Coordinates of C-alpha atoms in Angstrom, one line a residue:
Chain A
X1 CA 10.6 -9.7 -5.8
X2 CA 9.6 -12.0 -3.4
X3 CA 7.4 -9.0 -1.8
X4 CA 5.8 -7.6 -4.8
X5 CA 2.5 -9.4 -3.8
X6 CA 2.8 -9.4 0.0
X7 CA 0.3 -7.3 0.6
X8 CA -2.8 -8.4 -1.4
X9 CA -1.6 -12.1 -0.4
X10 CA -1.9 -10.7 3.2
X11 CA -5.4 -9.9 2.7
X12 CA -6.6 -12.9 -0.2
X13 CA -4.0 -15.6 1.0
X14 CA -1.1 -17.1 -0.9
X15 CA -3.2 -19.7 -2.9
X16 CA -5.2 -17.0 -4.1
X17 CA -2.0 -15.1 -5.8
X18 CA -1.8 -18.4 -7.5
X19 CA -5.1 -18.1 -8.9
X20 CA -4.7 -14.5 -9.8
X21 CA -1.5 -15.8 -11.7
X22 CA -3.0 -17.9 -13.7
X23 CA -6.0 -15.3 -14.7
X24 CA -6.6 -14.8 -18.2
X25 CA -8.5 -11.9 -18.7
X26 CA -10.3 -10.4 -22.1
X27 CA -10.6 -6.0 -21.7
X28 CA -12.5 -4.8 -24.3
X29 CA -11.8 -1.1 -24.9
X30 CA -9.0 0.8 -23.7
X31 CA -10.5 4.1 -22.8
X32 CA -11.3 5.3 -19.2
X33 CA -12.4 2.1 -17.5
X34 CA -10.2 -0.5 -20.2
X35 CA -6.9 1.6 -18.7
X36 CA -7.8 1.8 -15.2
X37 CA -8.8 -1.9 -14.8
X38 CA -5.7 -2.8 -16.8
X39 CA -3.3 -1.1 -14.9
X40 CA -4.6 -2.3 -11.5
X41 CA -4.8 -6.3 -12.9
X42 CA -1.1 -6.0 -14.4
X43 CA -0.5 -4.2 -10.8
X44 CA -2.7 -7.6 -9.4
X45 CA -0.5 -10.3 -11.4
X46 CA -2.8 -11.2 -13.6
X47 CA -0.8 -13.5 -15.7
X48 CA -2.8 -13.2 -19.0
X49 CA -4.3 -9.8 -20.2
X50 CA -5.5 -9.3 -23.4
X51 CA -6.6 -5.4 -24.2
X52 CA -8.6 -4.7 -27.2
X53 CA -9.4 -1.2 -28.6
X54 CA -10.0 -0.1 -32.2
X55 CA -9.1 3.8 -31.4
X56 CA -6.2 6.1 -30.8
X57 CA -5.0 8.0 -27.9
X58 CA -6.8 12.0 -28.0
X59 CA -5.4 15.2 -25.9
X60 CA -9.0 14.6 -25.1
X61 CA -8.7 11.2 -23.2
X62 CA -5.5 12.4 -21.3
X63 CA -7.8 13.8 -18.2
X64 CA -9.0 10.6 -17.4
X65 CA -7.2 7.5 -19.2
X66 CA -4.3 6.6 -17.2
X67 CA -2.2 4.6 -19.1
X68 CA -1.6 7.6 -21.5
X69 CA 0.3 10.5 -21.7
X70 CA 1.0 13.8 -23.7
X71 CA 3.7 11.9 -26.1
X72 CA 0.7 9.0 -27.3
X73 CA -1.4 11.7 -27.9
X74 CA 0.7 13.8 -30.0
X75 CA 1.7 11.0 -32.2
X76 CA -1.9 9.5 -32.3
X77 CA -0.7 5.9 -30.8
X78 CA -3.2 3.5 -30.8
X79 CA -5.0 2.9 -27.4
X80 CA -4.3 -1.1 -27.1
X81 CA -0.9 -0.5 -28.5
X82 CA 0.0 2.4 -25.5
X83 CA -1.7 0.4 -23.2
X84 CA 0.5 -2.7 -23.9
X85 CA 3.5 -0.3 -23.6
X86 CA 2.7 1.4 -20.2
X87 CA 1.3 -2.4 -18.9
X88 CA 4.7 -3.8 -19.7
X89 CA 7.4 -1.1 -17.4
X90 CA 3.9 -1.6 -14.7
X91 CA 4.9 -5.5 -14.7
X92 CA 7.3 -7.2 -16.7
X93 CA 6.6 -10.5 -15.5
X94 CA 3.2 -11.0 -17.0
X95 CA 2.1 -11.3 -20.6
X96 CA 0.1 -8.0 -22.6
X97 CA -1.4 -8.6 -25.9
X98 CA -2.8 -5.8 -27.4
X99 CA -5.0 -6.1 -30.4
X100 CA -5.8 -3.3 -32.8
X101 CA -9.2 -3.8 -34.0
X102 CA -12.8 -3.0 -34.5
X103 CA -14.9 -5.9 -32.4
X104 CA -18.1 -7.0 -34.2
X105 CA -20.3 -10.2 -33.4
X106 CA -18.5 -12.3 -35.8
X107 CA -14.9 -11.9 -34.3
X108 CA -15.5 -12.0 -31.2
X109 CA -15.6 -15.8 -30.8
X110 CA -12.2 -16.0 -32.0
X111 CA -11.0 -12.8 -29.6
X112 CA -12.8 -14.3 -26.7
X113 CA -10.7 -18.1 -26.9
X114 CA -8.3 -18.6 -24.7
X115 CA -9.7 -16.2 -21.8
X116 CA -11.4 -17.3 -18.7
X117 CA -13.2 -13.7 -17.9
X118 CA -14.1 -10.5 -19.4
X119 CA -14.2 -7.4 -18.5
X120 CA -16.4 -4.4 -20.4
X121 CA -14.6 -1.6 -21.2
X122 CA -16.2 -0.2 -23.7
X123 CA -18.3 2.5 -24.7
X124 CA -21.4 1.6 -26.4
X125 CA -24.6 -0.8 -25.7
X126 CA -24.1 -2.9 -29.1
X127 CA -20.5 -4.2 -28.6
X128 CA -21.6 -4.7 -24.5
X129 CA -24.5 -7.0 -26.0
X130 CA -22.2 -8.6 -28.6
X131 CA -19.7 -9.4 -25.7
X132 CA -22.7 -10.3 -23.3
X133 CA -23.7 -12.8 -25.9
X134 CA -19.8 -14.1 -26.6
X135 CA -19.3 -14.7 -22.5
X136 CA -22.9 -16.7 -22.4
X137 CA -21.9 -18.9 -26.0
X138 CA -18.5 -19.6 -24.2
X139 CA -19.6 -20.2 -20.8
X140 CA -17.3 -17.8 -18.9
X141 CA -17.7 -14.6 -16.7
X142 CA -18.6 -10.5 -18.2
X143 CA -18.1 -8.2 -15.7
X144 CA -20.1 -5.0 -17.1
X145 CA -19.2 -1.8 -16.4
X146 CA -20.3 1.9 -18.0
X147 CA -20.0 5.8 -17.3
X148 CA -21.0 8.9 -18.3
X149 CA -21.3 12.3 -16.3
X150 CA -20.9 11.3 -12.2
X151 CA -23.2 8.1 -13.0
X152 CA -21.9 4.9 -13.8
X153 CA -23.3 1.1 -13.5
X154 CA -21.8 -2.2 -13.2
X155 CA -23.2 -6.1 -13.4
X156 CA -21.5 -9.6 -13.4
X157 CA -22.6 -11.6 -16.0
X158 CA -22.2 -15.4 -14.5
X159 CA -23.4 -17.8 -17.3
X160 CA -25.6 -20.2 -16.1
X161 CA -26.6 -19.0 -12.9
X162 CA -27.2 -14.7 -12.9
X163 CA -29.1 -12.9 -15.6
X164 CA -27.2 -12.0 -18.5
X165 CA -27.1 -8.0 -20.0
X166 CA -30.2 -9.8 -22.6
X167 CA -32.3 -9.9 -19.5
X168 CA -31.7 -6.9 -18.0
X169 CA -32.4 -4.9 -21.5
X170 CA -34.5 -6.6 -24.0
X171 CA -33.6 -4.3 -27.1
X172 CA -30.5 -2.5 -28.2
X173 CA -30.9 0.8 -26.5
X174 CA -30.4 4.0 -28.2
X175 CA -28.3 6.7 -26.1
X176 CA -27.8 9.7 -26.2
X177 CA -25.6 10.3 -23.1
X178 CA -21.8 9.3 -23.9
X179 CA -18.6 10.9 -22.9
X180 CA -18.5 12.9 -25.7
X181 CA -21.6 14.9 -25.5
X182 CA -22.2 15.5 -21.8
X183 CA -18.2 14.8 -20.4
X184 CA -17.3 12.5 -17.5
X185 CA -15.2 13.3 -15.0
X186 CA -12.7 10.8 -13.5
X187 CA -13.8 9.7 -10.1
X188 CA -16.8 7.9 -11.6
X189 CA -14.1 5.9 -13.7
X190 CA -12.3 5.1 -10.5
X191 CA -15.1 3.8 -8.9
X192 CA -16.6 1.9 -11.4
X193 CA -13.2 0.2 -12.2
X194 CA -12.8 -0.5 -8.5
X195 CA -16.1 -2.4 -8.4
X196 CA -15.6 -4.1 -11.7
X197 CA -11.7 -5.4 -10.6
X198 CA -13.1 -6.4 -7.3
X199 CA -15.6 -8.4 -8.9
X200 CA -12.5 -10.1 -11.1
X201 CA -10.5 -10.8 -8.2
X202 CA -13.2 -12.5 -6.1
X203 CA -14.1 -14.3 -9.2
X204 CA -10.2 -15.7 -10.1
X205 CA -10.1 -16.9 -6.4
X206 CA -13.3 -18.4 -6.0
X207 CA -15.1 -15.9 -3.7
X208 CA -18.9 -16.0 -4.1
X209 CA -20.5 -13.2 -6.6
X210 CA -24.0 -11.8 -5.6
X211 CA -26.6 -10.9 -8.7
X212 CA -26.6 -7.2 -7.7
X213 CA -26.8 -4.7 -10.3
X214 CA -24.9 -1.4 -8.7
X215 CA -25.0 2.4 -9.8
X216 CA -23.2 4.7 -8.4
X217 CA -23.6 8.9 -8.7
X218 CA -20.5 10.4 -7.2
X219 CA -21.8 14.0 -7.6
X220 CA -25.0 13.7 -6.1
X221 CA -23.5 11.4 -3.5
X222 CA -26.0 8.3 -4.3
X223 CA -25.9 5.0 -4.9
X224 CA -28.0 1.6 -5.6
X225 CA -28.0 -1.9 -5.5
X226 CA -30.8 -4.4 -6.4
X227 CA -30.9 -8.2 -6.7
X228 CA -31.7 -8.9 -10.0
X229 CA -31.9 -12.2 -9.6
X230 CA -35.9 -12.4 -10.2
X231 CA -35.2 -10.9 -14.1
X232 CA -33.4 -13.7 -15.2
X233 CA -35.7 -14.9 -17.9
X234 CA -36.0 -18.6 -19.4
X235 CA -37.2 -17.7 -22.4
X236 CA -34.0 -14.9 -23.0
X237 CA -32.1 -15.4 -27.0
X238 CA -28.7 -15.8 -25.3
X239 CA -29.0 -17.1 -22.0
X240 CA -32.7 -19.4 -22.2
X241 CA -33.3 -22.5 -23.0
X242 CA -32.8 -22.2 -26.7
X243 CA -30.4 -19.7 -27.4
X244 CA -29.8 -18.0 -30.4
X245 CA -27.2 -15.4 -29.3
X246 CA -28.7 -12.7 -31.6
X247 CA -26.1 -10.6 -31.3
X248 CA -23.3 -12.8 -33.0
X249 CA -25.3 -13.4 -36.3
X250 CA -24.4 -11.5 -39.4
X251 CA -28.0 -10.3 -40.0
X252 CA -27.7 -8.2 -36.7
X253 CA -24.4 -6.3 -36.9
X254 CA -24.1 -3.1 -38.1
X255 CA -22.4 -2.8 -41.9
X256 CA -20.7 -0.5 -43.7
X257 CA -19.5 -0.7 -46.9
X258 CA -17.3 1.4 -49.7
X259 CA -19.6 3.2 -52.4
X260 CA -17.7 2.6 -55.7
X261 CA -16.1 5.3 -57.1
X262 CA -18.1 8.0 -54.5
X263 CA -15.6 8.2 -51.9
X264 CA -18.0 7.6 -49.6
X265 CA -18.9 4.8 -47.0
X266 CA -22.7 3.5 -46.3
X267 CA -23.7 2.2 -43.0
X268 CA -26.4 0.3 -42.1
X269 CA -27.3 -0.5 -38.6
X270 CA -28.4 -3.5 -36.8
X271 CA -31.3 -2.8 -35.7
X272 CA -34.1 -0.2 -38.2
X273 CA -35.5 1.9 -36.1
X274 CA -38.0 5.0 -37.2
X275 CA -35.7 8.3 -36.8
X276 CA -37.4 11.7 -36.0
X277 CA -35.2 13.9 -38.4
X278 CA -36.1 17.1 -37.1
X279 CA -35.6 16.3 -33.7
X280 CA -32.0 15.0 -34.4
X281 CA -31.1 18.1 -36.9
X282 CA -32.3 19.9 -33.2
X283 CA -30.4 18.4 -31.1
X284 CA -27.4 19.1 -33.9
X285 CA -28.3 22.8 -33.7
X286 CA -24.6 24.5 -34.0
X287 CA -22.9 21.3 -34.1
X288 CA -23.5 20.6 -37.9
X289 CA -23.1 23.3 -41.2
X290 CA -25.5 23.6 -44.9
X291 CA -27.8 21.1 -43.5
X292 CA -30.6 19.9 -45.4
X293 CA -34.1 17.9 -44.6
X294 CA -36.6 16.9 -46.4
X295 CA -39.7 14.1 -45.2
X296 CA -37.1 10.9 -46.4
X297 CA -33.6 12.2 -45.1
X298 CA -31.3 14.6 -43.3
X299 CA -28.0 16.0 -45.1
X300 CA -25.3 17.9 -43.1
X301 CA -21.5 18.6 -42.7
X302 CA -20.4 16.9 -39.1
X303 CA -16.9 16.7 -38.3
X304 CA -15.5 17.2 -41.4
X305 CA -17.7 15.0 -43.2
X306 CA -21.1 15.2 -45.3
X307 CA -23.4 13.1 -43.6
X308 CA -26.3 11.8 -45.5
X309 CA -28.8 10.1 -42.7
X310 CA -32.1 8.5 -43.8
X311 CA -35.0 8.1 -41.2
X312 CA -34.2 4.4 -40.8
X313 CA -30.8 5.2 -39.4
X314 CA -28.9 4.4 -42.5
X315 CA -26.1 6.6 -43.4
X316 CA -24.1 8.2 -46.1
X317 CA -20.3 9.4 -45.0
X318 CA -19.0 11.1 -47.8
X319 CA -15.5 12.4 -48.2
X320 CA -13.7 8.8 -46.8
X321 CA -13.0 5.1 -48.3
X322 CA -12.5 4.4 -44.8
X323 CA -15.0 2.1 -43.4
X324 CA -13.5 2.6 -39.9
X325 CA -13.4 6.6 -40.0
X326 CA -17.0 6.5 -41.3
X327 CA -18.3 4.4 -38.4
X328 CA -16.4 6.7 -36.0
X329 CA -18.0 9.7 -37.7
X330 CA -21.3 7.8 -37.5
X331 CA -21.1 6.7 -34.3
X332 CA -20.3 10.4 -33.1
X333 CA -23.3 11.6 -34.8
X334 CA -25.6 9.0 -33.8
X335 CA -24.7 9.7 -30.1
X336 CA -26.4 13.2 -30.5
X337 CA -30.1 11.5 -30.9
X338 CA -32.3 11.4 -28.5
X339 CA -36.3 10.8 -28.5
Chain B
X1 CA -43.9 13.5 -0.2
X2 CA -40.8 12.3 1.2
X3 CA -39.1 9.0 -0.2
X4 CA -36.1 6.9 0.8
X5 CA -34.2 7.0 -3.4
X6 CA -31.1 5.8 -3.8
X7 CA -30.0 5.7 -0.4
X8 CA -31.2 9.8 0.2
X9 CA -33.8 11.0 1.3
X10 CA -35.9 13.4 -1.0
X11 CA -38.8 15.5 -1.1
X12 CA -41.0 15.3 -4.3
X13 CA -44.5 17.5 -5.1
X14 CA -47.1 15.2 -4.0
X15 CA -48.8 14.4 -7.5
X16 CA -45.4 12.4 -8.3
X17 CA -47.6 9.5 -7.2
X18 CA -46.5 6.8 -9.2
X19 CA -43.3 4.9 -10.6
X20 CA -44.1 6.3 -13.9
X21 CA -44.4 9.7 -12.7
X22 CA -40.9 9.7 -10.6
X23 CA -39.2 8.3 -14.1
X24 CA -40.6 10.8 -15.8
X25 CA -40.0 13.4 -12.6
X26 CA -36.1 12.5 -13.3
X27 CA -36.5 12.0 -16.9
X28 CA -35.8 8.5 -17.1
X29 CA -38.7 7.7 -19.1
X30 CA -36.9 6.9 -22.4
X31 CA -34.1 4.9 -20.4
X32 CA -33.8 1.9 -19.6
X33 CA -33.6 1.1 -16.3
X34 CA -34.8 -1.3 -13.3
X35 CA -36.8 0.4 -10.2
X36 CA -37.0 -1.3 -7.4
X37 CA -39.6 -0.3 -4.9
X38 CA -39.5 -1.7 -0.9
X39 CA -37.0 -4.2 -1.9
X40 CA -39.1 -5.4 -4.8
X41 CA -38.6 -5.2 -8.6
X42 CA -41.1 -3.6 -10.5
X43 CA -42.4 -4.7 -13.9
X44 CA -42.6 -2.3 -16.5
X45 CA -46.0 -2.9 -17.8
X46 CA -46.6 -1.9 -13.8
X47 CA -45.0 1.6 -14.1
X48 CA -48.3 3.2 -13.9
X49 CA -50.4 1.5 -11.2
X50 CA -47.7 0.9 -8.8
X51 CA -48.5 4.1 -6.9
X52 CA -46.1 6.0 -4.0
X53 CA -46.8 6.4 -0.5
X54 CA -45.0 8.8 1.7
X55 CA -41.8 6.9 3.1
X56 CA -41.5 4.3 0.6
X57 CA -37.7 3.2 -0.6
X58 CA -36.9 3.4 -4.0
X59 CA -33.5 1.9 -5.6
X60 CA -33.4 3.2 -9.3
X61 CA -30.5 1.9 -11.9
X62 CA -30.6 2.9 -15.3
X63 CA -28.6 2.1 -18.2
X64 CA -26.6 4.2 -20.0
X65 CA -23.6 3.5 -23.1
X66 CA -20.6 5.3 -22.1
X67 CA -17.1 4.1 -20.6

């Protein structure tokens, strides 16, 4: 037992272990990068980790997700529950929590207590805002980290002295690049994870952190670095002077709600936004069946679903008193848009 | 024109002449992203004056949602 840590203590020093040890870290999303960084912190000692996912495990996410195999996909196990499983034979001598649940900007704050660090995991720019706003409010580290294709990106987040995700992108981004509509292949995960643990590491155990914002393209061979430093801006809602942390009030998250006696769900996003219809019903071409537009609204089956989508990016899921299926549908669709 | 992007070097038609023109060259335009040209950040309200010279170094990150 004894040696279980020889080697990194070789290379970081027996006090650092120590630190490591008494980590506690916050992984939001158990997908590609949420496994990977996961398994390598339990693997790390990390005596604290706290996994968060609101999905299930796909035959789909077996080609890259690590912590998964055939048996969690077949019985559609939740991702922060497998995770938790797999973590605990990895080390037994550290504590998992898993939790089950949709993050939103009003929950966060309660998720987020008891952590010292967090790492992004997940797969979309609102809930990386929401936890770039949580990490500020509570003063502690967000290491950022995303992929899609061969590309991927990664930022630390130190409150007080880098530029927070705010700076970097003043508006909620709309993309249309995600895993599910142009694929990802598993080295970029790797990679990305790699940077973003070795950014935790040198973080538990004191080692300076540099304001570099790094991509990486492991196709086309490339990669970038650039000092960021120079965008951190005074004036920024969640990491100026007078912060507001936009992304936690109740005005700016995305709602859903059950229409009585419809079965169907409305959403209603954050941020209203002008939609071009016929360019999204384009880029839907042989994705979608019956679908309908007219100058106000776009109507069309979509994964089993009738989705009613108006041109200020609210949404009608029909067929489902679910609110969490409908924002899955939604979110799936909405991934499809591009300008 | 040859530039220094990303670490590679790369040949581009010569009327890619400006930091608006190479985003929209790699279709980047819509993205958000932060372009750093001979170790210096670029504003984006400077996209369109900040021209391109023949051996200038370019370090391009954009944004994207995935993970």
């Amino acid at each position: 037992m004894k040696t279980r840590y020889s080697r990194q203590e070789l290379f970081l020093g027996e006090t650092a272990q120590r630190k490591i040890r008494n980590g506690r870290i916050l992984i939001i999303g158990a997908g590609a990068l949420g496994s990977s960084s996961a398994e390598m912190l339990a693997r790390a000692g990390v005596g604290k980790i706290t996994i968060v996912d609101r999905d299930y495990v796909e035959w789909s996410n077996l080609q890259r997700q690590h912590l998964f195999a055939e048996e969690h996909a077949e019985q559609r196990i939740p991702k922060a529950a497998a995770a938790k499983q797999r973590l605990e034979q990895i080390n037994s001598h550290i504590t998992i929590h898993s939790l089950i649940c949709d993050i939103h900007g009003l929950n966060i704050g309660e998720i987020v207590k008891g952590h010292d660090l967090i790492i992004d995991a997940s797969d979309n720019f609102e809930i990386r805002l929401i936890a770039n706003d949580a990490a500020v409010k509570q003063g502690i580290p967000f290491v950022m980290g995303a992929c899609v294709a061969s590309y991927g990106t990664t930022f630390t987040v130190l409150p007080g002295e880098t530029p927070c995700l705010h700076c970097l992108f003043n508006h909620l981004p709309i993309d249309g690049m995600t895993c599910e509509t142009v694929g990802v292949i598993s080295p970029i995960v790797q990679i990305i994870t790699a940077l973003q643990v070795t950014q935790v590491l040198k973080i538990l155990t004191g080692a300076p952190i540099e304001p570099i914002l790094k991509s990486v393209d492991v196709w086309k061979d490339e990669r970038a670095d650039i000092d960021v430093s120079r965008l951190k801006n005074a004036d920024c809602p969640t990491c100026g002077s007078g912060p507001t942390y936009p992304y936690l009030q109740y005005e700016n998250q995305t709602k859903s709600e059950v229409l009585c006696g419809r079965e169907a769900v409305q959403i209603r996003p954050a941020a209203t936004r002008e939609f071009i219809l016929q360019t999204f019903l384009d880029k839907l071409k042989g994705l979608v069946g019956n679908p309908i537009i007219n100058p106000f609204l776009l109507s069309c089956e979509f994964a089993g679903h009738r989705i009613v989508f108006f041109k200020d990016g609210r949404a009608i899921v029909h067929g489902t008193n679910d609110l969490r299926i409908a924002r899955t549908v939604y979110n799936r669709f909405l991934q499809y848009y591009t300008d | 024109m040859t530039l220094q992007i990303n670490g590679k070097q790369v040949e581009l038609p010569d009327n890619v002449n400006s930091v608006k023109k190479l985003l929209l060259h790699y279709k980047l335009e819509s993205r958000i992203a932060v372009v750093e040209l001979n170790k210096e950040i670029v504003k984006k309200e400077e996209y369109e004056k900040r021209k391109l010279v023949n051996g200038d170094t370019l370090e391009i990150v954009h944004f994207i949602g995935g993970g």
